[in-house]
């Protein structure tokens, strides 16, 4: 999720990690669970143009942080598309009653209850396609999971003063000091304070309907979360339309997009080579109009009034894939991960058209659930493989992250999470209003 303001929301990934670690913390590796929350509007989507999608339920990925002394638990959205952390949204102004309830249950950071809190005396407004946040910058400690008392000291983050239509704070884990900021963000502090040996981290979101959640590993890679070898790609420079200026984000060159049907008919779309942004803060993916139209044709989907591509829910159980190619790597996203049930009997493809004269893609959670990605800020590289889950085996990534190429995933394709939509899920129609924001880069 890319914020409109220069100072964006960083510590999303930080949140989930700081809660209840699933494994013992290794030297140079810090692992946080990633939690799914359902029935949330996508008001943390793309930035400049607003498309209203009505009556929709979807997923948001969160991490839990323990901030202050004594530690106070809070949840934030895991976001590779922004680079600042802020907490404490105004729950009364959340977009729906459902969101307000989830906001109230997500935990609060109360500065006056922390003995290590320092007010920076600086305020900032961060805008989104819909909604925004006025924040005040603070300095405090964040507890390191897997330890009784070790903490990151003097971490800078924002505390919400007044927010609109936002249910959670945001944990941005994009490029920080020297790229987009003049101070250390979470990734910077983990490395500077010796918690990690590199400014690299890896993410596995987990399946859409799987029992197990996902995980983010700061300073490490989990070889039991992918199959085959890791493929190395350059982290491309800023890709603002018509310019190389703008904030640094996780851009990778995409070679093609296509579909493999349940009958094993393979199609690859023309003019689908373009830069693609890897963004955990976007629930759906955003592709140029001509690719969106091709997907509509191949799925025989119906364009709904709300802008989504409706398909029969029975397609979730079909063995087809949407295929994304990067160099020699093909990430095959199964129908069960690319199609989401938004209401009982109403399913849609996890894609929206991206407007603009330059072909760019934003690959959100509908893609990333099927990919395992290492984000290497130390060397400006991205590593990808197909996501599979066969346990946990975390390995440290040093400053020479290139050594990760020697690591091979321990899983095989049979471990992939193919899960059907739970048919017992019942939600009244028109219960939710979803706002999806299309990024203009």
Short mmCIF file of C-alpha atoms in Angstrom, two decimals:
data_model
loop_
_atom_site.label_atom_id
_atom_site.label_comp_id
_atom_site.label_asym_id
_atom_site.label_seq_id
_atom_site.Cartn_x
_atom_site.Cartn_y
_atom_site.Cartn_z
CA UNK A 1 0.00 0.00 0.00
CA UNK A 2 1.70 3.14 -1.12
CA UNK A 3 0.79 6.27 0.78
CA UNK A 4 0.28 9.61 -0.96
CA UNK A 5 2.37 11.61 1.50
CA UNK A 6 6.14 11.49 1.48
CA UNK A 7 6.22 10.14 5.00
CA UNK A 8 4.53 6.81 4.76
CA UNK A 9 3.51 4.13 7.12
CA UNK A 10 6.30 1.68 7.75
CA UNK A 11 6.11 -0.90 10.45
CA UNK A 12 3.44 -3.19 9.05
CA UNK A 13 5.61 -6.23 8.83
CA UNK A 14 6.96 -5.35 12.21
CA UNK A 15 3.59 -5.81 13.82
CA UNK A 16 2.94 -9.40 13.14
CA UNK A 17 6.45 -10.36 13.91
CA UNK A 18 6.48 -8.95 17.36
CA UNK A 19 3.67 -11.14 18.57
CA UNK A 20 3.86 -14.68 19.84
CA UNK A 21 6.75 -16.05 17.80
CA UNK A 22 6.14 -19.47 16.34
CA UNK A 23 9.74 -20.55 16.66
CA UNK A 24 12.76 -19.89 18.84
CA UNK A 25 14.63 -16.76 17.79
CA UNK A 26 17.97 -17.56 16.11
CA UNK A 27 20.95 -15.25 16.05
CA UNK A 28 20.48 -12.77 13.22
CA UNK A 29 16.90 -13.93 12.53
CA UNK A 30 13.65 -12.47 13.85
CA UNK A 31 10.38 -14.16 12.92
CA UNK A 32 6.86 -12.76 13.31
CA UNK A 33 3.55 -14.47 12.55
CA UNK A 34 1.28 -12.83 9.97
CA UNK A 35 -2.42 -12.84 10.86
CA UNK A 36 -5.41 -12.71 8.54
CA UNK A 37 -8.51 -10.64 9.28
CA UNK A 38 -11.60 -11.04 7.12
CA UNK A 39 -14.45 -8.70 6.22
CA UNK A 40 -12.46 -5.51 5.82
CA UNK A 41 -12.87 -2.86 3.13
CA UNK A 42 -9.80 -2.29 1.03
CA UNK A 43 -9.34 1.33 2.05
CA UNK A 44 -5.58 0.91 2.18
CA UNK A 45 -5.32 0.18 -1.50
CA UNK A 46 -3.86 2.14 -4.37
CA UNK A 47 -3.49 5.81 -4.00
CA UNK A 48 -4.81 8.31 -6.45
CA UNK A 49 -8.01 7.15 -8.06
CA UNK A 50 -10.91 5.75 -6.08
CA UNK A 51 -13.10 2.95 -7.38
CA UNK A 52 -16.07 2.00 -5.22
CA UNK A 53 -16.65 -1.70 -4.84
CA UNK A 54 -19.83 -2.40 -2.91
CA UNK A 55 -20.88 -5.22 -0.61
CA UNK A 56 -17.53 -6.91 -0.41
CA UNK A 57 -15.63 -8.94 2.14
CA UNK A 58 -11.91 -9.54 1.86
CA UNK A 59 -8.67 -10.22 3.74
CA UNK A 60 -6.19 -7.95 5.47
CA UNK A 61 -2.78 -9.19 6.67
CA UNK A 62 -1.55 -7.95 10.05
CA UNK A 63 1.35 -8.25 12.43
CA UNK A 64 1.34 -7.61 16.16
CA UNK A 65 3.81 -5.34 17.90
CA UNK A 66 4.66 -4.88 21.55
CA UNK A 67 5.47 -1.19 21.99
CA UNK A 68 6.60 0.72 25.07
CA UNK A 69 7.65 -0.06 28.65
CA UNK A 70 5.86 -2.14 29.77
CA UNK A 71 4.98 -3.53 26.30
CA UNK A 72 1.56 -2.67 24.86
CA UNK A 73 0.25 -4.99 22.08
CA UNK A 74 -1.05 -3.41 18.87
CA UNK A 75 -1.87 -4.71 15.38
CA UNK A 76 -0.80 -3.01 12.16
CA UNK A 77 -1.25 -3.79 8.47
CA UNK A 78 1.76 -5.54 6.94
CA UNK A 79 2.79 -3.27 4.09
CA UNK A 80 5.73 -3.59 1.72
CA UNK A 81 4.34 -0.65 -0.28
CA UNK A 82 5.12 1.99 2.36
CA UNK A 83 8.01 2.71 4.71
CA UNK A 84 6.77 4.21 7.99
CA UNK A 85 5.06 2.76 11.04
CA UNK A 86 2.11 4.39 12.75
CA UNK A 87 -0.43 3.09 15.28
CA UNK A 88 -3.72 4.05 16.95
CA UNK A 89 -6.31 4.84 14.24
CA UNK A 90 -9.51 6.65 15.28
CA UNK A 91 -11.89 3.70 15.51
CA UNK A 92 -15.05 5.85 15.59
CA UNK A 93 -14.31 7.04 12.05
CA UNK A 94 -13.68 3.58 10.55
CA UNK A 95 -15.53 2.95 7.29
CA UNK A 96 -18.05 0.42 8.68
CA UNK A 97 -19.33 -0.82 12.02
CA UNK A 98 -17.54 -4.10 11.33
CA UNK A 99 -14.26 -2.23 10.89
CA UNK A 100 -14.89 -0.18 14.01
CA UNK A 101 -15.29 -3.39 16.03
CA UNK A 102 -12.07 -4.84 14.62
CA UNK A 103 -10.28 -1.55 15.24
CA UNK A 104 -11.33 -1.52 18.89
CA UNK A 105 -10.08 -5.10 19.27
CA UNK A 106 -6.69 -4.45 17.63
CA UNK A 107 -5.00 -2.95 20.69
CA UNK A 108 -3.94 0.60 21.57
CA UNK A 109 -0.64 2.23 22.36
CA UNK A 110 -1.09 4.76 25.17
CA UNK A 111 2.03 6.95 25.34
CA UNK A 112 1.38 8.06 28.92
CA UNK A 113 1.55 4.44 30.06
CA UNK A 114 5.08 3.92 28.72
CA UNK A 115 8.07 5.04 30.77
CA UNK A 116 10.28 5.11 27.66
CA UNK A 117 7.99 7.27 25.47
CA UNK A 118 9.40 10.48 23.99
CA UNK A 119 7.35 12.99 22.00
CA UNK A 120 9.27 14.17 18.91
CA UNK A 121 7.11 17.28 18.63
CA UNK A 122 6.55 16.73 14.89
CA UNK A 123 3.20 16.12 13.20
CA UNK A 124 2.45 14.82 9.73
CA UNK A 125 -0.61 14.08 7.59
CA UNK A 126 -0.60 10.93 5.47
CA UNK A 127 -3.24 10.73 2.75
CA UNK A 128 -4.76 7.75 0.95
CA UNK A 129 -7.13 7.33 -1.96
CA UNK A 130 -9.87 7.34 0.67
CA UNK A 131 -9.18 8.33 4.23
CA UNK A 132 -6.02 9.53 5.87
CA UNK A 133 -4.14 9.91 9.11
CA UNK A 134 -2.78 12.84 11.09
CA UNK A 135 0.04 11.49 13.22
CA UNK A 136 2.48 12.72 15.84
CA UNK A 137 5.97 11.24 15.80
CA UNK A 138 7.16 9.41 18.89
CA UNK A 139 10.22 7.48 20.06
CA UNK A 140 9.86 4.31 22.13
CA UNK A 141 10.97 0.69 22.47
CA UNK A 142 9.62 -2.35 20.62
CA UNK A 143 9.97 -5.73 22.30
CA UNK A 144 11.93 -8.39 20.43
CA UNK A 145 9.92 -11.63 20.32
CA UNK A 146 11.55 -14.74 21.70
CA UNK A 147 13.25 -12.79 24.48
CA UNK A 148 12.09 -11.78 27.94
CA UNK A 149 13.47 -8.26 27.91
CA UNK A 150 15.46 -7.46 24.75
CA UNK A 151 13.98 -4.55 22.83
CA UNK A 152 14.69 -2.28 19.92
CA UNK A 153 15.50 1.06 21.55
CA UNK A 154 14.58 4.54 20.37
CA UNK A 155 12.42 3.49 17.41
CA UNK A 156 10.68 6.36 15.60
CA UNK A 157 7.03 5.83 14.63
CA UNK A 158 3.75 7.73 14.38
CA UNK A 159 0.86 7.85 16.85
CA UNK A 160 -2.55 8.57 15.34
CA UNK A 161 -4.16 11.86 16.36
CA UNK A 162 -7.06 11.87 13.94
CA UNK A 163 -7.73 9.33 11.20
CA UNK A 164 -10.62 8.74 8.80
CA UNK A 165 -11.91 5.45 7.39
CA UNK A 166 -8.91 3.42 8.58
CA UNK A 167 -9.32 0.39 10.84
CA UNK A 168 -5.66 -0.27 11.66
CA UNK A 169 -2.35 1.47 11.81
CA UNK A 170 0.16 0.62 9.13
CA UNK A 171 3.51 -1.12 9.40
CA UNK A 172 5.53 -0.09 6.38
CA UNK A 173 8.69 -2.06 5.64
CA UNK A 174 9.86 -0.34 2.49
CA UNK A 175 13.15 1.48 1.94
CA UNK A 176 13.92 3.82 4.82
CA UNK A 177 16.88 6.03 5.73
CA UNK A 178 18.86 7.26 2.73
CA UNK A 179 16.10 6.33 0.27
CA UNK A 180 12.70 7.62 1.36
CA UNK A 181 13.36 8.92 4.89
CA UNK A 182 15.86 10.94 6.89
CA UNK A 183 15.61 8.64 9.89
CA UNK A 184 15.81 4.90 10.55
CA UNK A 185 12.65 2.89 10.01
CA UNK A 186 12.06 -0.60 11.38
CA UNK A 187 14.25 -2.42 8.84
CA UNK A 188 17.06 0.06 9.48
CA UNK A 189 16.84 -0.28 13.27
CA UNK A 190 16.80 -4.08 13.23
CA UNK A 191 20.10 -4.01 11.37
CA UNK A 192 21.66 -1.04 13.18
CA UNK A 193 20.93 -2.53 16.61
CA UNK A 194 22.39 -5.92 15.66
CA UNK A 195 19.18 -7.94 15.64
CA UNK A 196 19.69 -8.88 11.98
CA UNK A 197 22.89 -9.26 9.94
CA UNK A 198 21.41 -7.68 6.81
CA UNK A 199 18.58 -5.38 5.76
CA UNK A 200 16.78 -8.31 4.15
CA UNK A 201 13.57 -10.11 5.07
CA UNK A 202 11.31 -12.79 3.61
CA UNK A 203 7.54 -13.15 3.52
CA UNK A 204 5.13 -16.08 3.23
CA UNK A 205 1.52 -14.91 3.51
CA UNK A 206 0.01 -18.40 3.61
CA UNK A 207 -3.07 -19.66 1.80
CA UNK A 208 -6.32 -17.74 1.58
CA UNK A 209 -8.34 -20.41 3.39
CA UNK A 210 -5.60 -22.39 5.10
CA UNK A 211 -5.61 -23.04 8.83
CA UNK A 212 -1.98 -21.97 9.19
CA UNK A 213 -1.09 -18.30 8.99
CA UNK A 214 1.90 -16.74 7.33
CA UNK A 215 5.21 -15.39 8.61
CA UNK A 216 7.75 -12.67 8.00
CA UNK A 217 11.38 -13.46 8.79
CA UNK A 218 13.62 -10.43 9.32
CA UNK A 219 17.23 -11.20 8.47
CA UNK A 220 16.45 -14.70 7.27
CA UNK A 221 14.82 -17.16 4.91
CA UNK A 222 12.66 -20.21 5.66
CA UNK A 223 13.60 -23.08 3.34
CA UNK A 224 10.41 -24.93 4.27
CA UNK A 225 8.21 -22.25 2.75
CA UNK A 226 9.10 -22.71 -0.91
CA UNK A 227 10.08 -25.27 -3.53
CA UNK A 228 12.95 -25.29 -6.00
CA UNK A 229 15.62 -22.63 -6.25
CA UNK A 230 15.34 -18.95 -5.46
CA UNK A 231 15.46 -16.69 -8.52
CA UNK A 232 17.34 -13.40 -8.23
CA UNK A 233 16.03 -10.13 -9.70
CA UNK A 234 17.14 -6.52 -9.57
CA UNK A 235 15.09 -4.18 -7.41
CA UNK A 236 14.23 -1.64 -10.09
CA UNK A 237 14.52 2.12 -9.43
CA UNK A 238 11.41 4.31 -8.93
CA UNK A 239 8.77 3.80 -11.61
CA UNK A 240 6.62 6.94 -11.42
CA UNK A 241 4.95 7.54 -14.79
CA UNK A 242 7.28 9.32 -17.17
CA UNK A 243 10.00 9.73 -14.54
CA UNK A 244 12.65 7.89 -12.57
CA UNK A 245 11.99 10.13 -9.57
CA UNK A 246 9.87 9.25 -6.59
CA UNK A 247 10.08 6.88 -3.64
CA UNK A 248 11.97 3.61 -3.80
CA UNK A 249 9.74 0.54 -3.66
CA UNK A 250 9.97 -3.14 -4.51
CA UNK A 251 9.74 -3.13 -8.31
CA UNK A 252 10.62 -6.20 -10.36
CA UNK A 253 10.55 -6.75 -14.13
CA UNK A 254 7.63 -9.00 -15.07
CA UNK A 255 7.99 -10.90 -18.34
CA UNK A 256 4.42 -12.03 -18.97
CA UNK A 257 0.96 -12.84 -17.62
CA UNK A 258 -1.20 -15.72 -18.80
CA UNK A 259 -3.60 -18.46 -17.83
CA UNK A 260 -3.48 -22.26 -17.73
CA UNK A 261 -7.05 -23.53 -17.90
CA UNK A 262 -8.34 -26.62 -16.08
CA UNK A 263 -8.05 -28.38 -19.46
CA UNK A 264 -4.32 -27.48 -19.60
CA UNK A 265 -4.78 -24.91 -22.36
CA UNK A 266 -2.04 -22.30 -21.92
CA UNK A 267 -2.37 -18.70 -23.08
CA UNK A 268 0.10 -15.85 -22.68
CA UNK A 269 -1.12 -12.28 -23.07
CA UNK A 270 0.49 -9.82 -25.46
CA UNK A 271 2.14 -6.68 -24.10
CA UNK A 272 2.37 -8.07 -20.58
CA UNK A 273 6.07 -7.29 -20.06
CA UNK A 274 6.30 -4.44 -17.54
CA UNK A 275 7.57 -3.37 -14.12
CA UNK A 276 5.56 -4.87 -11.26
CA UNK A 277 5.32 -3.63 -7.69
CA UNK A 278 5.21 -6.28 -4.93
CA UNK A 279 2.76 -4.85 -2.39
CA UNK A 280 1.40 -6.79 0.60
CA UNK A 281 -0.75 -3.76 1.46
CA UNK A 282 -2.93 -4.31 -1.62
CA UNK A 283 -5.43 -7.12 -1.23
CA UNK A 284 -5.96 -7.44 -4.98
CA UNK A 285 -3.64 -6.98 -7.95
CA UNK A 286 -3.82 -4.15 -10.47
CA UNK A 287 -3.06 -4.85 -14.12
CA UNK A 288 -3.38 -2.72 -17.27
CA UNK A 289 -6.80 -2.63 -18.90
CA UNK A 290 -5.87 -4.91 -21.82
CA UNK A 291 -4.72 -7.68 -19.45
CA UNK A 292 -7.81 -7.17 -17.29
CA UNK A 293 -9.94 -7.59 -20.43
CA UNK A 294 -8.07 -10.76 -21.43
CA UNK A 295 -8.67 -12.28 -18.00
CA UNK A 296 -12.34 -11.42 -18.31
CA UNK A 297 -12.48 -13.26 -21.63
CA UNK A 298 -10.55 -16.34 -20.47
CA UNK A 299 -12.65 -16.72 -17.32
CA UNK A 300 -15.87 -15.77 -19.11
CA UNK A 301 -16.31 -13.36 -16.21
CA UNK A 302 -19.06 -10.80 -15.82
CA UNK A 303 -18.05 -7.18 -15.25
CA UNK A 304 -20.06 -6.09 -12.24
CA UNK A 305 -21.30 -2.57 -11.63
CA UNK A 306 -18.80 -2.27 -8.79
CA UNK A 307 -15.89 -2.91 -11.18
CA UNK A 308 -15.06 -6.48 -10.17
CA UNK A 309 -14.95 -9.53 -12.45
CA UNK A 310 -17.57 -11.96 -11.17
CA UNK A 311 -17.10 -15.69 -11.76
CA UNK A 312 -18.99 -18.78 -10.55
CA UNK A 313 -17.81 -19.79 -7.08
CA UNK A 314 -17.48 -23.37 -8.34
CA UNK A 315 -14.36 -22.27 -10.26
CA UNK A 316 -12.44 -22.13 -6.97
CA UNK A 317 -12.25 -25.93 -6.99
CA UNK A 318 -11.00 -26.14 -10.59
CA UNK A 319 -7.29 -26.91 -11.17
CA UNK A 320 -6.48 -23.89 -13.34
CA UNK A 321 -3.84 -21.22 -12.66
CA UNK A 322 -3.07 -17.59 -13.46
CA UNK A 323 0.58 -17.53 -14.50
CA UNK A 324 3.08 -14.72 -13.83
CA UNK A 325 6.52 -15.06 -15.42
CA UNK A 326 9.70 -13.33 -14.22
CA UNK A 327 12.76 -14.31 -16.23
CA UNK A 328 12.85 -18.13 -16.04
CA UNK A 329 10.53 -18.28 -13.02
CA UNK A 330 6.80 -18.92 -13.38
CA UNK A 331 4.58 -18.31 -10.35
CA UNK A 332 1.38 -20.24 -10.95
CA UNK A 333 -1.43 -18.84 -8.81
CA UNK A 334 -4.17 -21.46 -8.42
CA UNK A 335 -7.77 -20.45 -8.98
CA UNK A 336 -8.36 -21.13 -5.28
CA UNK A 337 -6.00 -18.25 -4.39
CA UNK A 338 -6.84 -15.84 -7.22
CA UNK A 339 -10.61 -16.04 -6.77
CA UNK A 340 -12.18 -14.60 -3.61
CA UNK A 341 -15.67 -15.05 -2.21
CA UNK A 342 -16.96 -11.56 -1.48
CA UNK A 343 -20.47 -12.59 -0.44
CA UNK A 344 -22.29 -15.91 -0.28
CA UNK A 345 -22.62 -16.99 -3.90
CA UNK A 346 -20.63 -14.00 -5.18
CA UNK A 347 -17.02 -14.66 -6.20
CA UNK A 348 -14.62 -12.43 -8.12
CA UNK A 349 -11.13 -12.51 -9.59
CA UNK A 350 -8.56 -10.77 -7.39
CA UNK A 351 -7.73 -8.17 -10.00
CA UNK A 352 -8.75 -4.64 -11.00
CA UNK A 353 -7.70 -2.50 -13.97
CA UNK A 354 -4.91 -0.02 -13.39
CA UNK A 355 -5.43 3.25 -15.21
CA UNK A 356 -2.64 5.27 -16.73
CA UNK A 357 -0.68 5.72 -19.94
CA UNK A 358 2.32 3.66 -18.77
CA UNK A 359 2.05 -0.10 -18.35
CA UNK A 360 2.77 -0.92 -14.73
CA UNK A 361 1.43 -3.68 -12.49
CA UNK A 362 0.77 -3.81 -8.76
CA UNK A 363 0.91 -7.40 -7.52
CA UNK A 364 -0.99 -7.62 -4.26
CA UNK A 365 -2.02 -10.45 -1.98
CA UNK A 366 -3.96 -12.28 -4.72
CA UNK A 367 -0.53 -12.92 -6.29
CA UNK A 368 1.75 -12.92 -3.24
CA UNK A 369 -0.06 -15.78 -1.49
CA UNK A 370 1.50 -18.05 -4.11
CA UNK A 371 5.01 -16.57 -4.02
CA UNK A 372 7.82 -16.69 -1.49
CA UNK A 373 9.80 -13.45 -1.66
CA UNK A 374 13.06 -12.22 -0.13
CA UNK A 375 13.32 -8.41 -0.08
CA UNK A 376 17.03 -7.52 0.04
CA UNK A 377 17.62 -3.83 0.76
CA UNK A 378 21.31 -4.44 1.44
CA UNK A 379 22.05 -5.29 -2.20
CA UNK A 380 18.87 -4.01 -3.93
CA UNK A 381 17.74 -7.45 -5.06
CA UNK A 382 14.55 -9.47 -4.86
CA UNK A 383 14.47 -13.27 -4.71
CA UNK A 384 11.38 -15.28 -5.57
CA UNK A 385 10.18 -18.88 -5.66
CA UNK A 386 6.84 -20.68 -5.62
CA UNK A 387 5.29 -20.76 -2.16
CA UNK A 388 4.74 -24.13 -0.48
CA UNK A 389 4.49 -24.95 3.21
CA UNK A 390 6.17 -28.03 4.67
CA UNK A 391 7.20 -26.78 8.10
CA UNK A 392 9.79 -24.31 9.41
CA UNK A 393 13.56 -24.12 8.88
CA UNK A 394 14.86 -20.58 9.19
CA UNK A 395 18.33 -19.69 7.89
CA UNK A 396 20.27 -16.48 8.54
CA UNK A 397 20.92 -14.04 5.69
CA UNK A 398 24.18 -12.14 6.13
CA UNK A 399 25.19 -9.00 4.31
CA UNK A 400 26.15 -11.20 1.35
CA UNK A 401 22.56 -12.20 0.70
CA UNK A 402 23.60 -13.68 -2.63
CA UNK A 403 24.51 -16.81 -0.70
CA UNK A 404 20.77 -17.39 -0.46
CA UNK A 405 20.96 -18.62 -4.05
CA UNK A 406 22.61 -21.74 -2.68
CA UNK A 407 19.54 -22.46 -0.57
CA UNK A 408 16.99 -24.77 -2.15
CA UNK A 409 13.42 -25.02 -1.00
CA UNK A 410 12.71 -28.21 0.94
CA UNK A 411 9.08 -28.49 -0.17
CA UNK A 412 7.54 -30.08 -3.22
CA UNK A 413 4.42 -29.01 -5.09
CA UNK A 414 2.17 -31.32 -3.10
CA UNK A 415 2.60 -29.07 -0.08
CA UNK A 416 0.89 -26.11 -1.73
CA UNK A 417 -2.25 -24.90 -0.03
CA UNK A 418 -5.23 -25.57 -2.26
CA UNK A 419 -8.27 -24.89 -0.14
CA UNK A 420 -11.90 -24.51 -1.09
CA UNK A 421 -14.14 -21.70 0.04
CA UNK A 422 -15.91 -22.60 3.29
CA UNK A 423 -19.50 -22.94 2.19
CA UNK A 424 -20.80 -22.42 5.72
CA UNK A 425 -19.68 -18.80 5.66
CA UNK A 426 -22.85 -16.68 5.66
CA UNK A 427 -22.90 -12.90 5.47
CA UNK A 428 -25.89 -10.76 4.67
CA UNK A 429 -25.72 -9.09 1.25
CA UNK A 430 -24.88 -5.40 1.26
CA UNK A 431 -23.29 -5.78 4.68
CA UNK A 432 -20.00 -4.25 3.65
CA UNK A 433 -18.75 -1.50 1.41
CA UNK A 434 -15.35 -2.03 -0.14
CA UNK A 435 -13.23 0.78 -1.49
CA UNK A 436 -10.37 -0.17 -3.74
CA UNK A 437 -7.90 2.46 -4.80
CA UNK A 438 -6.17 2.14 -8.13
CA UNK A 439 -2.57 3.32 -8.11
CA UNK A 440 -1.44 5.92 -10.60
CA UNK A 441 2.29 5.57 -10.77
#
